Coordinates of C-alpha atoms and ligand atoms in Angstrom, one line a residue:
Chain K
X1 CA 37.2 -13.1 -93.9
X2 CA 33.8 -14.6 -93.4
X3 CA 33.9 -16.0 -96.9
X4 CA 37.2 -17.7 -96.4
X5 CA 35.9 -19.3 -93.3
X6 CA 32.8 -20.4 -95.1
X7 CA 34.9 -21.8 -97.9
X8 CA 37.1 -23.7 -95.6
X9 CA 34.1 -25.1 -93.8
X10 CA 32.6 -26.2 -97.1
X11 CA 35.8 -27.8 -98.2
X12 CA 36.1 -29.5 -94.9
X13 CA 32.5 -30.8 -95.2
X14 CA 33.1 -32.1 -98.8
X15 CA 36.3 -33.8 -97.5
X16 CA 34.5 -35.5 -94.7
X17 CA 31.6 -36.4 -96.8
X18 CA 33.6 -37.9 -99.7
X19 CA 35.6 -39.9 -97.1
X20 CA 32.4 -41.4 -95.7
X21 CA 31.1 -42.3 -99.1
X22 CA 34.4 -44.1 -100.0
X23 CA 34.1 -45.9 -96.7
X24 CA 30.6 -47.1 -97.4
X25 CA 31.5 -48.5 -100.7
X26 CA 34.7 -50.3 -100.1
X27 CA 36.2 -51.9 -97.1
X28 CA 39.9 -51.2 -97.1
X29 CA 42.1 -53.7 -95.5
X30 CA 45.7 -52.7 -94.6
X31 CA 48.3 -54.4 -96.8
X32 CA 50.0 -56.0 -93.9
X33 CA 46.8 -57.7 -92.9
X34 CA 46.2 -59.0 -96.4
X35 CA 49.4 -61.0 -96.3
X36 CA 48.4 -63.1 -93.4
X37 CA 48.2 -66.8 -94.3
X38 CA 45.9 -69.5 -93.0
X39 CA 48.0 -71.6 -90.8
X40 CA 45.7 -74.6 -91.0
X41 CA 45.5 -77.1 -93.8
X42 CA 42.3 -77.8 -95.8
X43 CA 41.7 -81.3 -94.4
X44 CA 38.2 -82.6 -94.3
X45 CA 38.4 -82.4 -90.5
X46 CA 39.2 -78.7 -90.5
X47 CA 36.6 -78.0 -93.2
X48 CA 33.8 -79.8 -91.3
X49 CA 34.7 -78.1 -88.0
X50 CA 34.7 -74.8 -89.9
X51 CA 31.2 -75.6 -91.2
X52 CA 30.0 -76.1 -87.7
X53 CA 31.3 -72.7 -86.5
X54 CA 30.0 -71.1 -89.7
X55 CA 26.5 -72.5 -89.0
X56 CA 26.7 -71.1 -85.4
X57 CA 28.0 -67.6 -86.0
X58 CA 27.6 -66.6 -89.7
X59 CA 24.7 -68.5 -91.2
X60 CA 22.0 -66.5 -89.5
X61 CA 22.9 -63.5 -91.6
X62 CA 24.9 -64.8 -94.6
X63 CA 22.9 -67.9 -95.3
X64 CA 24.5 -71.0 -96.8
X65 CA 27.6 -70.5 -98.9
X66 CA 26.8 -70.4 -102.7
X67 CA 23.1 -70.5 -102.0
X68 CA 22.6 -66.7 -101.9
X69 CA 20.0 -67.1 -99.2
X70 CA 21.3 -64.3 -96.9
X71 CA 18.8 -62.2 -95.0
X72 CA 17.9 -59.0 -97.0
X73 CA 19.3 -56.3 -94.7
X74 CA 19.2 -52.7 -95.9
X75 CA 21.2 -50.7 -97.0
X76 CA 23.9 -53.4 -97.5
X77 CA 22.8 -57.0 -97.7
X78 CA 25.3 -59.6 -96.3
X79 CA 27.5 -61.1 -98.9
X80 CA 27.2 -64.7 -100.0
X81 CA 30.4 -66.0 -98.6
X82 CA 30.7 -68.9 -101.0
X83 CA 30.5 -66.7 -104.1
X84 CA 33.7 -66.4 -106.2
X85 CA 33.5 -62.6 -106.0
X86 CA 34.0 -62.9 -102.3
X87 CA 36.6 -65.6 -102.5
X88 CA 39.0 -63.7 -104.7
X89 CA 40.1 -62.1 -101.5
X90 CA 43.2 -63.4 -99.7
X91 CA 42.8 -65.4 -96.4
X92 CA 44.3 -62.4 -94.6
X93 CA 41.7 -60.0 -96.0
X94 CA 38.8 -62.3 -94.9
X95 CA 40.4 -62.8 -91.5
X96 CA 40.7 -59.0 -91.0
X97 CA 37.1 -58.4 -91.9
X98 CA 35.8 -61.1 -89.6
X99 CA 37.9 -59.6 -86.8
X100 CA 36.9 -55.9 -87.3
X101 CA 33.4 -56.0 -88.6
X102 CA 31.7 -53.1 -90.3
X103 CA 28.2 -51.6 -90.1
X104 CA 25.8 -54.4 -89.3
X105 CA 28.6 -57.0 -89.4
X106 CA 29.7 -57.5 -85.8
X107 CA 33.3 -57.8 -84.9
X108 CA 34.4 -61.3 -84.0
X109 CA 37.8 -60.4 -82.6
X110 CA 36.9 -61.6 -79.1
X111 CA 33.8 -63.7 -79.6
X112 CA 35.4 -66.5 -81.5
X113 CA 39.0 -67.9 -81.2
X114 CA 41.6 -67.4 -83.9
X115 CA 41.6 -71.1 -84.6
X116 CA 37.9 -71.1 -85.1
X117 CA 38.1 -68.2 -87.5
X118 CA 40.7 -69.9 -89.6
X119 CA 38.5 -73.0 -89.6
X120 CA 35.7 -70.9 -91.1
X121 CA 38.0 -69.5 -93.7
X122 CA 39.2 -73.1 -94.5
X123 CA 35.5 -74.1 -94.9
X124 CA 34.8 -71.1 -97.2
X125 CA 37.9 -71.8 -99.3
X126 CA 36.4 -75.2 -100.0
X127 CA 33.9 -73.4 -102.3
X128 CA 36.7 -71.6 -104.1
X129 CA 36.9 -72.9 -107.7
X130 CA 40.4 -71.6 -108.3
X131 CA 42.2 -72.8 -105.2
X132 CA 40.4 -76.0 -104.6
X133 CA 42.8 -78.3 -106.6
X134 CA 45.9 -77.0 -104.9
X135 CA 44.4 -77.2 -101.4
X136 CA 43.6 -80.8 -101.5
X137 CA 46.0 -82.4 -99.0
X138 CA 46.7 -86.1 -98.9
X139 CA 44.2 -87.6 -96.5
X140 CA 43.0 -90.9 -95.5
X141 CA 40.6 -92.0 -98.1
X142 CA 37.7 -94.2 -97.2
X143 CA 36.7 -96.8 -99.8
X144 CA 33.5 -96.2 -101.7
X145 CA 30.8 -97.8 -99.6
X146 CA 27.0 -98.3 -99.5
X147 CA 24.6 -99.0 -96.7
X148 CA 26.5 -96.8 -94.2
X149 CA 25.3 -97.1 -90.7
X150 CA 26.5 -96.8 -87.1
X151 CA 26.0 -98.9 -84.0
X152 CA 25.8 -97.3 -80.7
X153 CA 27.0 -98.9 -77.5
X154 CA 26.3 -97.3 -74.1
X155 CA 28.4 -98.2 -71.0
X156 CA 26.4 -97.0 -68.1
X157 CA 29.0 -98.0 -65.5
X158 CA 31.7 -95.6 -66.6
X159 CA 29.4 -93.3 -68.6
X160 CA 30.9 -93.7 -72.0
X161 CA 29.4 -94.1 -75.4
X162 CA 30.9 -95.9 -78.4
X163 CA 29.7 -95.4 -81.9
X164 CA 30.9 -97.7 -84.7
X165 CA 30.5 -96.3 -88.2
X166 CA 30.7 -98.7 -91.1
X167 CA 29.7 -99.3 -94.7
X168 CA 29.7 -102.1 -97.2
X169 CA 32.4 -102.0 -99.9
X170 CA 31.9 -103.0 -103.5
X171 CA 33.3 -106.5 -102.6
X172 CA 30.5 -106.9 -100.1
X173 CA 32.7 -106.5 -97.0
X174 CA 31.6 -104.3 -94.1
X175 CA 34.4 -102.0 -93.2
X176 CA 34.9 -99.2 -90.6
X177 CA 35.0 -95.6 -91.9
X178 CA 37.8 -93.5 -90.7
X179 CA 38.2 -89.8 -89.9
X180 CA 34.5 -88.9 -89.8
X181 CA 33.2 -86.5 -87.2
X182 CA 30.3 -87.7 -85.0
X183 CA 28.1 -85.5 -82.8
X184 CA 26.8 -86.6 -79.4
X185 CA 24.0 -84.3 -78.4
X186 CA 21.9 -84.2 -75.3
X187 CA 18.4 -82.8 -75.6
X188 CA 17.7 -79.8 -73.3
X189 CA 14.7 -77.5 -73.2
X190 CA 15.7 -75.2 -75.9
X191 CA 18.4 -77.0 -77.9
X192 CA 21.0 -79.7 -77.9
X193 CA 24.0 -79.7 -75.6
X194 CA 27.1 -81.0 -77.4
X195 CA 28.9 -83.6 -75.3
X196 CA 31.2 -84.9 -78.0
X197 CA 34.4 -83.6 -76.4
X198 CA 37.6 -82.6 -78.1
X199 CA 38.1 -85.2 -80.8
X200 CA 35.0 -87.0 -81.9
X201 CA 36.4 -88.5 -85.1
X202 CA 36.3 -92.2 -86.0
X203 CA 39.5 -94.1 -85.8
X204 CA 40.8 -96.7 -88.4
X205 CA 38.2 -99.2 -87.4
X206 CA 35.4 -96.7 -87.5
X207 CA 35.1 -96.3 -83.8
X208 CA 34.6 -93.2 -81.8
X209 CA 34.3 -93.2 -78.0
X210 CA 33.2 -90.3 -75.9
X211 CA 33.0 -89.6 -72.1
X212 CA 29.6 -88.5 -71.0
X213 CA 29.9 -85.6 -68.5
X214 CA 29.8 -87.1 -65.0
X215 CA 27.8 -84.3 -63.5
X216 CA 25.1 -83.6 -66.1
X217 CA 21.6 -83.7 -64.6
X218 CA 19.1 -86.1 -66.1
X219 CA 15.5 -86.6 -65.0
X220 CA 14.4 -88.4 -61.8
X221 CA 15.8 -91.7 -63.0
X222 CA 18.9 -90.0 -64.6
X223 CA 17.6 -90.5 -68.1
X224 CA 18.5 -88.1 -70.9
X225 CA 17.5 -88.0 -74.5
X226 CA 20.5 -88.4 -76.7
X227 CA 20.8 -87.6 -80.4
X228 CA 23.9 -89.2 -82.1
X229 CA 24.7 -88.4 -85.6
X230 CA 27.3 -88.0 -88.3
X231 CA 28.0 -84.3 -88.0
X232 CA 28.3 -83.5 -91.7
X233 CA 25.5 -84.7 -93.9
X234 CA 27.7 -84.1 -96.9
X235 CA 29.6 -87.4 -96.5
X236 CA 26.9 -90.1 -96.3
X237 CA 23.6 -88.3 -96.1
X238 CA 21.7 -87.9 -92.9
X239 CA 22.6 -90.5 -90.4
X240 CA 21.3 -90.2 -86.9
X241 CA 19.9 -92.1 -84.0
X242 CA 17.8 -91.0 -81.0
X243 CA 18.0 -92.9 -77.8
X244 CA 17.1 -92.5 -74.2
X245 CA 20.1 -93.3 -72.0
X246 CA 20.5 -93.5 -68.3
X247 CA 23.8 -91.5 -68.1
X248 CA 22.7 -88.4 -66.3
X249 CA 22.7 -87.7 -62.6
X250 CA 19.2 -88.4 -61.2
X251 CA 17.7 -85.0 -60.3
X252 CA 14.6 -84.3 -58.3
X253 CA 13.3 -80.9 -59.4
X254 CA 12.6 -78.8 -56.3
X255 CA 9.3 -77.0 -56.3
X256 CA 9.8 -73.7 -54.6
X257 CA 6.1 -73.6 -53.7
X258 CA 6.6 -76.7 -51.5
X259 CA 8.0 -74.6 -48.7
X260 CA 6.1 -71.9 -46.9
X261 CA 7.7 -68.5 -47.5
X262 CA 7.1 -64.8 -46.9
X263 CA 6.8 -64.3 -50.7
X264 CA 4.2 -67.1 -51.0
X265 CA 0.6 -66.3 -51.7
X266 CA -2.1 -66.9 -49.0
X267 CA -1.9 -70.7 -49.6
X268 CA 1.7 -71.0 -48.5
X269 CA 2.2 -68.2 -46.1
X270 CA 4.5 -69.1 -43.1
X271 CA 2.8 -70.6 -40.1
X272 CA 4.1 -67.9 -37.8
X273 CA 2.5 -65.2 -39.9
X274 CA -0.9 -67.0 -39.9
X275 CA -0.7 -67.6 -36.1
X276 CA 0.4 -64.0 -35.4
X277 CA -2.3 -62.6 -37.7
X278 CA -5.1 -64.7 -36.5
X279 CA -4.0 -64.3 -32.9
X280 CA -3.8 -60.5 -33.3
X281 CA -7.3 -60.3 -34.7
X282 CA -8.7 -62.5 -32.0
X283 CA -6.9 -60.5 -29.3
X284 CA -8.3 -57.2 -30.6
X285 CA -11.8 -58.5 -30.9
X286 CA -11.7 -60.0 -27.4
X287 CA -10.6 -56.7 -26.0
X288 CA -13.4 -54.9 -27.8
X289 CA -16.0 -57.5 -26.5
X290 CA -14.5 -57.3 -23.0
X291 CA -15.0 -53.5 -23.0
X292 CA -18.5 -53.8 -24.3
X293 CA -19.3 -56.5 -21.7
X294 CA -18.0 -54.2 -18.9
X295 CA -20.0 -51.4 -20.3
X296 CA -23.2 -53.5 -20.2
X297 CA -22.3 -54.3 -16.6
X298 CA -22.0 -50.6 -15.6
X299 CA -25.7 -49.8 -15.0
X300 CA -26.0 -53.0 -12.9
X301 CA -23.0 -51.9 -10.8
X302 CA -24.5 -48.4 -10.4
X303 CA -27.8 -50.0 -9.2
X304 CA -25.9 -52.2 -6.7
X305 CA -24.1 -49.2 -5.2
X306 CA -27.5 -47.5 -4.7
Chain L
X1 CA -13.8 -64.5 -58.3
X2 CA -14.7 -67.6 -60.3
X3 CA -18.3 -66.5 -60.4
X4 CA -17.3 -63.3 -61.8
X5 CA -15.2 -64.8 -64.6
X6 CA -17.9 -67.2 -65.8
X7 CA -20.4 -64.3 -65.8
X8 CA -17.9 -62.4 -67.8
X9 CA -17.6 -65.1 -70.5
X10 CA -21.4 -65.5 -70.5
X11 CA -21.6 -61.8 -71.1
X12 CA -19.1 -62.1 -73.9
X13 CA -21.0 -64.9 -75.5
X14 CA -24.2 -63.0 -75.4
X15 CA -22.5 -60.1 -76.9
X16 CA -21.0 -62.0 -79.8
X17 CA -24.2 -63.8 -80.3
X18 CA -26.1 -60.6 -80.6
X19 CA -23.6 -59.3 -83.1
X20 CA -24.0 -62.5 -85.1
X21 CA -27.7 -62.3 -85.2
X22 CA -27.2 -58.7 -86.5
X23 CA -25.4 -60.4 -89.4
X24 CA -22.1 -58.7 -88.8
X25 CA -20.2 -61.4 -87.0
X26 CA -17.0 -62.9 -88.2
X27 CA -17.6 -66.4 -89.3
X28 CA -14.1 -67.7 -89.8
X29 CA -14.0 -69.7 -86.6
X30 CA -17.4 -71.4 -87.0
X31 CA -17.6 -74.6 -88.9
X32 CA -19.8 -73.8 -91.8
X33 CA -19.9 -77.4 -93.1
X34 CA -20.8 -78.7 -89.7
X35 CA -23.5 -76.1 -89.5
X36 CA -24.9 -77.1 -92.9
X37 CA -24.9 -80.8 -92.0
X38 CA -26.8 -80.1 -88.8
X39 CA -29.3 -78.0 -90.6
X40 CA -29.9 -80.9 -93.0
X41 CA -30.8 -83.2 -90.1
X42 CA -33.1 -81.0 -88.3
X43 CA -34.2 -77.6 -89.6
X44 CA -33.6 -75.1 -86.9
X45 CA -33.6 -71.4 -86.7
X46 CA -31.1 -70.0 -89.2
X47 CA -29.2 -66.8 -88.9
X48 CA -27.5 -64.7 -91.6
X49 CA -23.8 -64.1 -91.2
X50 CA -21.4 -62.1 -93.2
X51 CA -18.1 -63.9 -93.8
X52 CA -14.7 -62.2 -93.8
X53 CA -14.7 -62.0 -97.6
X54 CA -18.1 -60.4 -97.7
X55 CA -20.3 -63.4 -98.5
X56 CA -23.7 -63.6 -96.8
X57 CA -24.3 -67.2 -95.4
X58 CA -26.9 -68.9 -93.3
X59 CA -25.9 -70.8 -90.2
X60 CA -27.8 -72.9 -87.8
X61 CA -28.2 -71.0 -84.6
X62 CA -27.3 -74.0 -82.5
X63 CA -23.9 -74.2 -84.2
X64 CA -22.9 -70.7 -83.0
X65 CA -19.9 -70.6 -80.6
X66 CA -18.3 -67.6 -79.1
X67 CA -14.9 -66.8 -80.7
X68 CA -12.9 -67.7 -77.6
X69 CA -10.1 -70.2 -78.2
X70 CA -9.2 -71.2 -74.7
X71 CA -11.4 -70.5 -71.7
X72 CA -10.2 -67.9 -69.3
X73 CA -10.3 -70.3 -66.4
X74 CA -8.0 -72.8 -68.0
X75 CA -5.5 -70.1 -68.9
X76 CA -5.6 -68.7 -65.4
X77 CA -5.1 -72.1 -63.8
X78 CA -2.2 -73.2 -65.9
X79 CA -0.7 -69.7 -65.7
X80 CA -0.8 -69.9 -61.9
X81 CA 0.7 -73.4 -61.7
X82 CA 3.6 -73.0 -64.2
X83 CA 5.5 -75.7 -66.0
X84 CA 6.4 -78.6 -63.6
X85 CA 10.0 -79.6 -63.3
X86 CA 11.4 -76.5 -64.8
X87 CA 13.5 -73.7 -63.2
X88 CA 14.1 -71.0 -65.8
X89 CA 17.2 -68.8 -65.7
X90 CA 18.6 -66.1 -68.0
X91 CA 22.2 -65.2 -68.5
X92 CA 23.0 -61.8 -70.0
X93 CA 26.5 -61.4 -71.5
X94 CA 27.3 -57.7 -71.1
X95 CA 30.4 -58.0 -73.2
X96 CA 28.4 -58.5 -76.3
X97 CA 25.7 -55.8 -75.8
X98 CA 26.0 -52.9 -78.3
X99 CA 22.6 -51.4 -77.5
X100 CA 20.9 -52.7 -80.6
X101 CA 17.6 -52.6 -78.7
X102 CA 16.0 -55.4 -80.7
X103 CA 15.1 -57.1 -77.5
X104 CA 13.1 -54.1 -76.4
X105 CA 11.1 -53.8 -79.6
X106 CA 10.4 -57.5 -79.7
X107 CA 9.1 -57.4 -76.1
X108 CA 6.9 -54.4 -76.8
X109 CA 5.4 -56.1 -79.8
X110 CA 4.7 -59.3 -77.8
X111 CA 3.2 -57.6 -74.8
X112 CA 1.2 -54.7 -76.3
X113 CA 3.5 -52.0 -74.9
X114 CA 4.1 -48.5 -76.2
X115 CA 7.6 -47.5 -77.2
X116 CA 8.1 -45.7 -73.8
X117 CA 7.0 -48.7 -71.7
X118 CA 9.5 -51.3 -70.9
X119 CA 9.5 -54.8 -69.6
X120 CA 13.1 -54.9 -70.6
X121 CA 15.2 -51.8 -70.9
X122 CA 18.8 -51.3 -72.1
X123 CA 20.5 -49.0 -69.7
X124 CA 23.7 -47.1 -70.0
X125 CA 25.7 -47.9 -66.9
X126 CA 28.7 -46.4 -65.3
X127 CA 29.6 -47.8 -61.8
X128 CA 31.9 -45.1 -60.7
X129 CA 33.6 -42.0 -62.0
X130 CA 36.7 -43.7 -63.4
X131 CA 35.2 -47.0 -64.5
X132 CA 34.2 -47.8 -68.1
X133 CA 30.6 -47.3 -69.1
X134 CA 28.6 -50.2 -70.6
X135 CA 25.2 -51.2 -71.8
X136 CA 23.0 -53.3 -69.6
X137 CA 19.7 -54.9 -70.5
X138 CA 17.5 -55.1 -67.4
X139 CA 14.4 -57.3 -67.3
X140 CA 12.5 -58.4 -64.2
X141 CA 15.0 -60.6 -62.2
X142 CA 12.3 -63.2 -61.3
X143 CA 13.7 -63.2 -57.8
X144 CA 13.6 -66.4 -55.8
X145 CA 12.8 -64.2 -52.8
X146 CA 10.7 -61.6 -54.4
X147 CA 9.8 -58.5 -52.4
X148 CA 7.1 -57.7 -54.8
X149 CA 4.8 -60.7 -54.1
X150 CA 5.1 -60.1 -50.4
X151 CA 3.4 -56.8 -50.5
X152 CA 0.5 -57.6 -52.8
X153 CA -2.7 -57.3 -50.7
X154 CA -4.9 -59.3 -53.1
X155 CA -2.6 -62.3 -54.2
X156 CA -2.4 -60.8 -57.7
X157 CA 1.3 -61.1 -58.1
X158 CA 2.8 -64.5 -57.4
X159 CA 5.7 -66.9 -58.1
X160 CA 5.1 -70.2 -59.8
X161 CA 6.8 -73.5 -59.5
X162 CA 9.1 -72.9 -62.5
X163 CA 10.4 -69.7 -60.8
X164 CA 8.6 -67.2 -63.0
X165 CA 6.9 -64.2 -61.2
X166 CA 3.7 -63.2 -62.9
X167 CA 0.8 -60.7 -62.3
X168 CA -2.8 -61.6 -62.6
X169 CA -4.5 -58.5 -64.1
X170 CA -7.9 -59.9 -63.4
X171 CA -7.1 -59.5 -59.7
X172 CA -4.7 -56.6 -59.6
X173 CA -6.3 -53.5 -58.0
X174 CA -3.6 -51.1 -59.1
X175 CA -2.4 -50.2 -55.6
X176 CA 1.2 -50.1 -56.9
X177 CA 2.7 -51.5 -53.7
X178 CA 4.7 -53.9 -55.8
X179 CA 6.2 -51.2 -57.8
X180 CA 7.5 -49.6 -54.6
X181 CA 8.8 -52.9 -53.3
X182 CA 10.7 -54.0 -56.4
X183 CA 14.4 -52.9 -56.0
X184 CA 15.1 -53.3 -59.7
X185 CA 12.3 -51.0 -61.0
X186 CA 11.1 -53.8 -63.1
X187 CA 7.4 -53.0 -63.0
X188 CA 5.4 -50.5 -64.9
X189 CA 1.9 -49.1 -64.3
X190 CA -0.7 -48.7 -67.1
X191 CA -1.7 -45.1 -66.5
X192 CA -3.6 -44.7 -69.7
X193 CA -5.5 -47.0 -72.1
X194 CA -2.8 -49.5 -73.4
X195 CA -1.6 -49.4 -77.0
X196 CA -4.0 -51.2 -79.4
X197 CA -6.5 -51.7 -76.6
X198 CA -9.3 -51.4 -79.2
X199 CA -7.8 -54.1 -81.4
X200 CA -7.3 -56.6 -78.5
X201 CA -10.4 -55.9 -76.5
X202 CA -12.1 -59.2 -77.5
X203 CA -9.0 -61.3 -76.8
X204 CA -9.2 -63.7 -73.8
X205 CA -6.8 -62.5 -71.1
X206 CA -3.7 -64.6 -71.1
X207 CA -1.9 -64.3 -67.8
X208 CA 1.3 -65.7 -69.3
X209 CA 1.7 -62.9 -71.8
X210 CA -0.3 -60.3 -69.8
X211 CA -2.2 -59.5 -72.9
X212 CA -4.5 -57.7 -73.4
X213 CA -3.0 -55.1 -71.0
X214 CA -5.5 -53.3 -68.8
X215 CA -5.6 -49.7 -67.8
X216 CA -5.0 -49.3 -64.1
X217 CA -3.0 -52.4 -63.6
X218 CA 0.7 -53.3 -63.3
X219 CA 2.8 -55.1 -65.9
X220 CA 6.3 -56.4 -66.1
X221 CA 8.6 -58.9 -67.8
X222 CA 7.2 -62.5 -67.8
X223 CA 10.1 -64.4 -69.4
X224 CA 7.5 -64.9 -72.3
X225 CA 5.9 -67.6 -70.2
X226 CA 3.4 -68.3 -73.1
X227 CA 6.3 -69.0 -75.5
X228 CA 8.1 -71.2 -73.0
X229 CA 5.0 -73.5 -73.0
X230 CA 5.8 -74.2 -76.7
X231 CA 9.5 -74.7 -76.0
X232 CA 10.3 -71.4 -77.6
X233 CA 12.8 -69.0 -76.2
X234 CA 11.5 -65.7 -74.9
X235 CA 11.0 -62.9 -77.4
X236 CA 13.9 -60.8 -76.3
X237 CA 16.3 -63.7 -76.3
X238 CA 15.5 -64.8 -79.9
X239 CA 15.5 -61.2 -81.1
X240 CA 19.0 -60.2 -80.1
X241 CA 21.3 -60.0 -83.1
X242 CA 24.5 -60.0 -81.0
X243 CA 24.3 -63.2 -78.9
X244 CA 23.8 -61.4 -75.6
X245 CA 21.2 -63.7 -74.1
X246 CA 21.3 -67.2 -72.9
X247 CA 18.1 -68.8 -71.5
X248 CA 17.4 -72.2 -70.2
X249 CA 16.5 -74.5 -67.3
X250 CA 18.7 -74.6 -64.2
X251 CA 17.5 -78.1 -63.4
X252 CA 19.0 -79.3 -66.7
X253 CA 22.1 -77.2 -66.1
X254 CA 21.9 -75.9 -69.7
X255 CA 21.2 -72.5 -71.3
X256 CA 20.8 -71.8 -75.0
X257 CA 22.0 -68.7 -76.8
X258 CA 19.1 -67.0 -78.6
X259 CA 21.3 -65.8 -81.5
X260 CA 23.6 -68.8 -82.3
X261 CA 21.3 -71.5 -80.9
X262 CA 24.3 -73.0 -79.1
X263 CA 23.5 -74.8 -75.9
X264 CA 26.1 -74.6 -73.1
X265 CA 26.4 -75.7 -69.5
X266 CA 24.9 -73.1 -67.2
X267 CA 27.2 -73.7 -64.3
X268 CA 30.3 -73.6 -66.5
X269 CA 29.2 -70.4 -68.2
X270 CA 28.8 -68.7 -64.9
X271 CA 31.9 -70.1 -63.4
X272 CA 34.2 -69.4 -66.3
X273 CA 33.0 -65.9 -66.8
X274 CA 32.6 -64.8 -63.2
X275 CA 28.8 -64.4 -63.6
X276 CA 27.0 -62.3 -61.0
X277 CA 23.5 -61.2 -60.0
X278 CA 22.3 -57.6 -59.5
X279 CA 22.3 -56.3 -55.9
X280 CA 22.7 -59.7 -54.4
X281 CA 23.2 -58.0 -51.0
X282 CA 19.4 -57.5 -50.8
X283 CA 18.9 -61.2 -50.6
X284 CA 16.3 -61.2 -53.4
X285 CA 18.1 -64.1 -55.2
X286 CA 17.6 -63.1 -58.8
X287 CA 17.3 -65.6 -61.6
X288 CA 18.9 -63.3 -64.1
X289 CA 22.7 -63.6 -64.2
X290 CA 25.1 -61.2 -65.7
X291 CA 28.5 -61.9 -67.3
X292 CA 30.8 -58.9 -66.8
X293 CA 31.5 -56.4 -69.6
X294 CA 35.1 -57.4 -70.1
X295 CA 36.8 -58.2 -73.4
X296 CA 34.0 -56.4 -75.1
X297 CA 33.0 -57.3 -78.6
X298 CA 32.0 -53.7 -79.2
X299 CA 33.4 -50.4 -78.3
X300 CA 31.1 -48.5 -75.9
X301 CA 29.5 -45.9 -78.1
X302 CA 27.3 -43.5 -76.1
X303 CA 26.2 -41.9 -79.4
X304 CA 24.2 -45.0 -80.1
X305 CA 22.0 -44.2 -77.2
X306 CA 18.7 -42.7 -78.2
X307 CA 17.9 -40.4 -75.3
X308 CA 14.2 -40.5 -76.1
X309 CA 14.0 -44.2 -75.4
X310 CA 15.4 -43.8 -71.9
X311 CA 12.7 -43.6 -69.3
Ligands
SF4_401 S1 12.8 -57.9 -60.1 FE1 11.2 -56.8 -59.0 S2 9.3 -57.4 -60.0 FE2 10.9 -58.9 -60.6 S3 10.6 -60.6 -59.1 FE3 12.2 -59.2 -58.4 S4 11.2 -57.8 -57.0 FE4 9.6 -58.8 -58.3
SF4_402 S1 -0.5 -53.1 -58.0 FE1 -1.6 -55.0 -58.4 S2 0.0 -56.6 -58.4 FE2 0.9 -54.8 -57.5 S3 0.6 -55.0 -55.3 FE3 -1.2 -53.8 -56.0 S4 -2.7 -55.4 -56.5 FE4 -0.8 -56.5 -56.3

């Protein structure tokens, strides 16, 4: 009887154990999830917004796609998400894994939106050698240009900024470049706040206009440090401009030490505390002196009585 | 007080000087070339010193400097004043915390704490019998109306202009009134010799990191005030792998996530996620804001909790 129980227990253990080994090696995705299709097209717009989200949420562990510069985590290092081994998976499979997470890979089910997840997958697909051809969708094509630059116009009255992106064609004509994403970033203490808004892509004439937030604090004069750049270096190399603009709300920082408060140190204790304390000390000492004085007078009084 | 500190550094200087003459000093911070040049000009008394790589060298006695990088007075002064124009705040997103405890170990590394001492502690919370449990990291709240500074009899703990509440271990007499006054149990007392006290004993005391820690004094979270001076995020904020922490300047209305590096509007973040502060009914006005543990990224898993870490 005892033996049977032992055997059953052993069998059970083996079963559990083998199950966990299988789990550690592979990552099974239900068939239904594999079939899910990416609803978004592989336009350069989607790819570059996917890259942005990738850099924010995935890069810190997985590194840059195809560069194999992931962080070396043990026991399982993160995969290079641009490798062909990874990209043989269907969109649905990748989507499922991003959602669920496993081990050190967190779940992103609730932390990033569905649209953003598909954008990341679109971005990763752009490294796929097999699917690349088929995924190219007809897009506006900019002519080949040199000397690409942008001009920045700031309208302080209605707090807008206009960037005009242009390049010189082979014929020597300067033309606007269309459909390129620009980033408008405001310098803050520990990073850049993106104020580009929903659709910061250049139009047919190479213009993009953004509305600066009306309530964003600047310094005492309302000045803020802006960094404007072409979001994706892959198009025309690094293009950026730093500028101080007076678009913020003038803000006077309050120094909490300016007011006297209970929590302040001796230097800014409330007046009433100082008065009560000093008054109390004075009162007590005067009573003591009064008593002493009276006591000195006692012998005199006694003499007088005699 | 000042008198005492300058005496202190003079004592330190004499000490290191004595060691140097004994040819056992560490020479790396002295300029050997400068010393050689000076010696060429006017031969003065030379001392033998042993370099870190075991070479015996001669150095002009006049060139000797104590190995103190920044004088204590300067560190104390700027530590008391704080960074002008700033008003630091932290936002902790409880829906993303899975008890990874990376914040705690980063903090303990930074501030010379043993594994059982916490400036920040991840707690397992359950508000009522039928509510869902969750993990909650709890640093000092850097209250805008701090009860702790009110009770200190020697002006050792104080609030500075950027909102950070610090402790001056050169002044603290270890009365522990502040520990009793703090409603968030944010403060710890150094009952024994601190970890690595031998290693750090020659370090100048930096009030903004509270290192080296001192036996018989109080310590607590400092929002990594020394790192903020270099525009770096606090240790815990940058160590979190799950994007739990945001940190920034309320005057700029922006906070930056330590994991993703994304900067967002502070007011929007709080408004859109129904941010709250701990025990606001006490009127302590905390500077640490919490986003509720709803729509959690991770299942609550009590098994992850290492009981030994909970003190
Ligand atoms: S949390 Fe405690 S230690 Fe920190 S400021 Fe508030 S009362 Fe003081
Ligand atoms: S323990 Fe130190 S910091 Fe706290 S109240 Fe006493 S002297 Fe002040």
